[in-house]
C-alpha positions as a Python dict, from the first residue, in 0.01 Angstrom:
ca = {
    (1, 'X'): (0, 0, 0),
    (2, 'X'): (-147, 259, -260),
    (3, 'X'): (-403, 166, -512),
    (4, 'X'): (-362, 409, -769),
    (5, 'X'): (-589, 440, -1056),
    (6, 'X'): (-649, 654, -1339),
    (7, 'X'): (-957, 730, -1554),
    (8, 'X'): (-956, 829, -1931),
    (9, 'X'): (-1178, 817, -2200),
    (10, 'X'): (-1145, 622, -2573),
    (11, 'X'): (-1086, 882, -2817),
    (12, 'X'): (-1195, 871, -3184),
    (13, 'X'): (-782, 822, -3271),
    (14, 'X'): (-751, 533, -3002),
    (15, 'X'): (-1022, 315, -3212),
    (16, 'X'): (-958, 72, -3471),
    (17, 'X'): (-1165, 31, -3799),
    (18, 'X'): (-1375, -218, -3586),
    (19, 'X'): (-1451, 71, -3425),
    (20, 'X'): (-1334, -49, -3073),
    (21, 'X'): (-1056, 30, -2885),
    (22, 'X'): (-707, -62, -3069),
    (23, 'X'): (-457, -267, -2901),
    (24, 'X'): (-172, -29, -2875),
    (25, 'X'): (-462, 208, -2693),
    (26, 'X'): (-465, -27, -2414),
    (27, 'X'): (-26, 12, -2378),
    (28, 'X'): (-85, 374, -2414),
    (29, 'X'): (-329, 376, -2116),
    (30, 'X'): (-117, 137, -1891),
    (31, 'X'): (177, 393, -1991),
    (32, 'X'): (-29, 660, -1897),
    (33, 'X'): (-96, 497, -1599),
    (34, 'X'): (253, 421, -1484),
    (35, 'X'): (381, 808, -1540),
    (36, 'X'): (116, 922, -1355),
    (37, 'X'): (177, 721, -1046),
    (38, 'X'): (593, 792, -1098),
    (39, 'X'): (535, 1168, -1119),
    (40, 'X'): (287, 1148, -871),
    (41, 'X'): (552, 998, -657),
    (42, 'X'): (821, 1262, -781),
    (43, 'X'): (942, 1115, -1068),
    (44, 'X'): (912, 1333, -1365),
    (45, 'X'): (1170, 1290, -1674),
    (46, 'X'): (1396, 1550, -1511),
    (47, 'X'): (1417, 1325, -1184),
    (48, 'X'): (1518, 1013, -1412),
    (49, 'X'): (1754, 1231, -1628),
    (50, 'X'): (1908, 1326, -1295),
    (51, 'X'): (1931, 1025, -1185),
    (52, 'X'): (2060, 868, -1517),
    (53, 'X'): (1796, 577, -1497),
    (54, 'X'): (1461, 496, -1650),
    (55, 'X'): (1191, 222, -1690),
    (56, 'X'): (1219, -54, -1921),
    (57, 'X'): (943, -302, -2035),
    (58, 'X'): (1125, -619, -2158),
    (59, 'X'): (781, -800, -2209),
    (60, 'X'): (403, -709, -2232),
    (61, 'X'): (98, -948, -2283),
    (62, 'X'): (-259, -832, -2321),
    (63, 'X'): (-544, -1003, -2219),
    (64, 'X'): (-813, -901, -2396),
    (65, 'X'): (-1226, -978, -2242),
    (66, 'X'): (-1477, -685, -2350),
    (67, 'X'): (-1438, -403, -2600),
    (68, 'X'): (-1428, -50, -2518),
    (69, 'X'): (-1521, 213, -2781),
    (70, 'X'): (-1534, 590, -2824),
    (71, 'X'): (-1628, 778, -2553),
    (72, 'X'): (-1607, 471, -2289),
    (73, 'X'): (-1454, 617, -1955),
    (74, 'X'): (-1218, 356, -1857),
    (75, 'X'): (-1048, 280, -1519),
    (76, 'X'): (-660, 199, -1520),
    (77, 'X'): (-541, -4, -1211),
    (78, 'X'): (-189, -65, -1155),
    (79, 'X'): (-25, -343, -923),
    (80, 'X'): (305, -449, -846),
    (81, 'X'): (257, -862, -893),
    (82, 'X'): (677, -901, -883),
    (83, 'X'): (955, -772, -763),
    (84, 'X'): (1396, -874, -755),
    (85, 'X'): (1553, -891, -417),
    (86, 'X'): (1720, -581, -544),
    (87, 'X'): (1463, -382, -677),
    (88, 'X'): (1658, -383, -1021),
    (89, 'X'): (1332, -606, -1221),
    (90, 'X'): (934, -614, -1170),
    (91, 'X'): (611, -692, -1303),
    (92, 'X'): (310, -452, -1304),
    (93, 'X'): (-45, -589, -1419),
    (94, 'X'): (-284, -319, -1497),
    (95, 'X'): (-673, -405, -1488),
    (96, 'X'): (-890, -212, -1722),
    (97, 'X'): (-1260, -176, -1601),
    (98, 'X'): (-1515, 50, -1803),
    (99, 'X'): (-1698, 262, -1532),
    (100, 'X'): (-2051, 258, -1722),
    (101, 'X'): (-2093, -116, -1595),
    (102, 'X'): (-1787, -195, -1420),
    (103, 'X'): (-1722, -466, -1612),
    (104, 'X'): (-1320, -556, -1677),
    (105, 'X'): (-1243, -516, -2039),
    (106, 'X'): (-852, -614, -2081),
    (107, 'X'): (-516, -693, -1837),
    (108, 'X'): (-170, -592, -1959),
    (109, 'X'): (145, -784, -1800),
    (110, 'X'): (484, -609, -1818),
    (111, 'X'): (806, -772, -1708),
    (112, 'X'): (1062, -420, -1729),
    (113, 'X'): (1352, -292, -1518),
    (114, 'X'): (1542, 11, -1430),
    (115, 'X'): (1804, 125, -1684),
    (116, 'X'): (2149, 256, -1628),
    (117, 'X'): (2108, 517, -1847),
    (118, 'X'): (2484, 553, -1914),
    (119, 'X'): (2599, 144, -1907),
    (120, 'X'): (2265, 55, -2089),
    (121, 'X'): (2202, -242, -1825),
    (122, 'X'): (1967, -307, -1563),
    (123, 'X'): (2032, -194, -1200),
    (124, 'X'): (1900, -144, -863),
    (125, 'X'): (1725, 219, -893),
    (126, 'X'): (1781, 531, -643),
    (127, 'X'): (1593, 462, -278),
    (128, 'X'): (1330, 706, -328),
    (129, 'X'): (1212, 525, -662),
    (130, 'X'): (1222, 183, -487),
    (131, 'X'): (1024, 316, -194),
    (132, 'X'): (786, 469, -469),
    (133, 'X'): (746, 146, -602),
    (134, 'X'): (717, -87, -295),
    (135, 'X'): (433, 121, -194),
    (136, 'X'): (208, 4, -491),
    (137, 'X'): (-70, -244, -435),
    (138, 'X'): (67, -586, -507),
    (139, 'X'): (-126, -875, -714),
    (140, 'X'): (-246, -1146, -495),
    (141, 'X'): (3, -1339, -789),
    (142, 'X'): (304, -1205, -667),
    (143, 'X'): (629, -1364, -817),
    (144, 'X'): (1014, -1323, -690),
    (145, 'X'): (1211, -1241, -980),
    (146, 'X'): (1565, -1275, -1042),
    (147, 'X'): (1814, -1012, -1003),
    (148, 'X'): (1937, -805, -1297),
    (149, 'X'): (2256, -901, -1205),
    (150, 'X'): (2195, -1298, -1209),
}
């Protein structure tokens, strides 16, 4: 299994006028995150266009413990915590931890798919995604989902 992170730093525009990290800085980071690990893994836009299928977050919640501010490096984790028998729906958790003091800050949960691209409805993605994607750490939480089709 891969444990993939990534490491980025708050930026003046990520920060609210609390002057902490916004909430949609935290999705941007988790997005970050995830096209990272798919290009990483070969999938670049091009490879989805190709393929005529993309990611899809149906849900997100956001946990949120310590703040981050500008100029905090934060670590993004991902991990697979669920998965369809046919690969069509998961669930990713990502763990933010600030490196100054390792302390975790937030955790996003996303329930998405893979998109037809052309019949606008979930399906099971190409074998080299799904083998991208069964290679990521998974949650100790880990949760069978239905399949897109049920």
């Amino acid at each position: 299994m891969t444990h993939f992170t990534t490491t980025l730093h708050v930026r003046w525009s990520d920060c609210d006028a609390n002057g902490h990290a916004a909430n949609t800085a935290y999705s941007e980071y988790g997005t970050d995150t995830r096209v990272a690990f798919l290009a990483q893994h070969g999938w670049t836009l091009d490879e989805f266009l190709k393929a005529r299928c993309g990611p899809v977050i149906t849900r997100e919640e956001i946990d949120y413990m310590r703040e981050l501010r500008m100029g905090d490096e934060v670590r993004v984790d991902i991990q697979l915590v669920g998965a369809s028998a046919d690969e069509s729906r998961w669930k990713i958790q990502h763990e933010f931890t600030r490196t100054r003091d390792g302390k975790v800050c937030a955790r996003i949960l996303l329930t998405g798919g893979w998109m037809d691209l052309d019949q606008r409805r979930l399906r099971r993605p190409p074998e080299k995604l799904a083998e991208a994607f069964r290679g990521i750490e998974r949650g100790a939480q880990w949760e069978v989902l239905a399949d897109a089709r049920k």
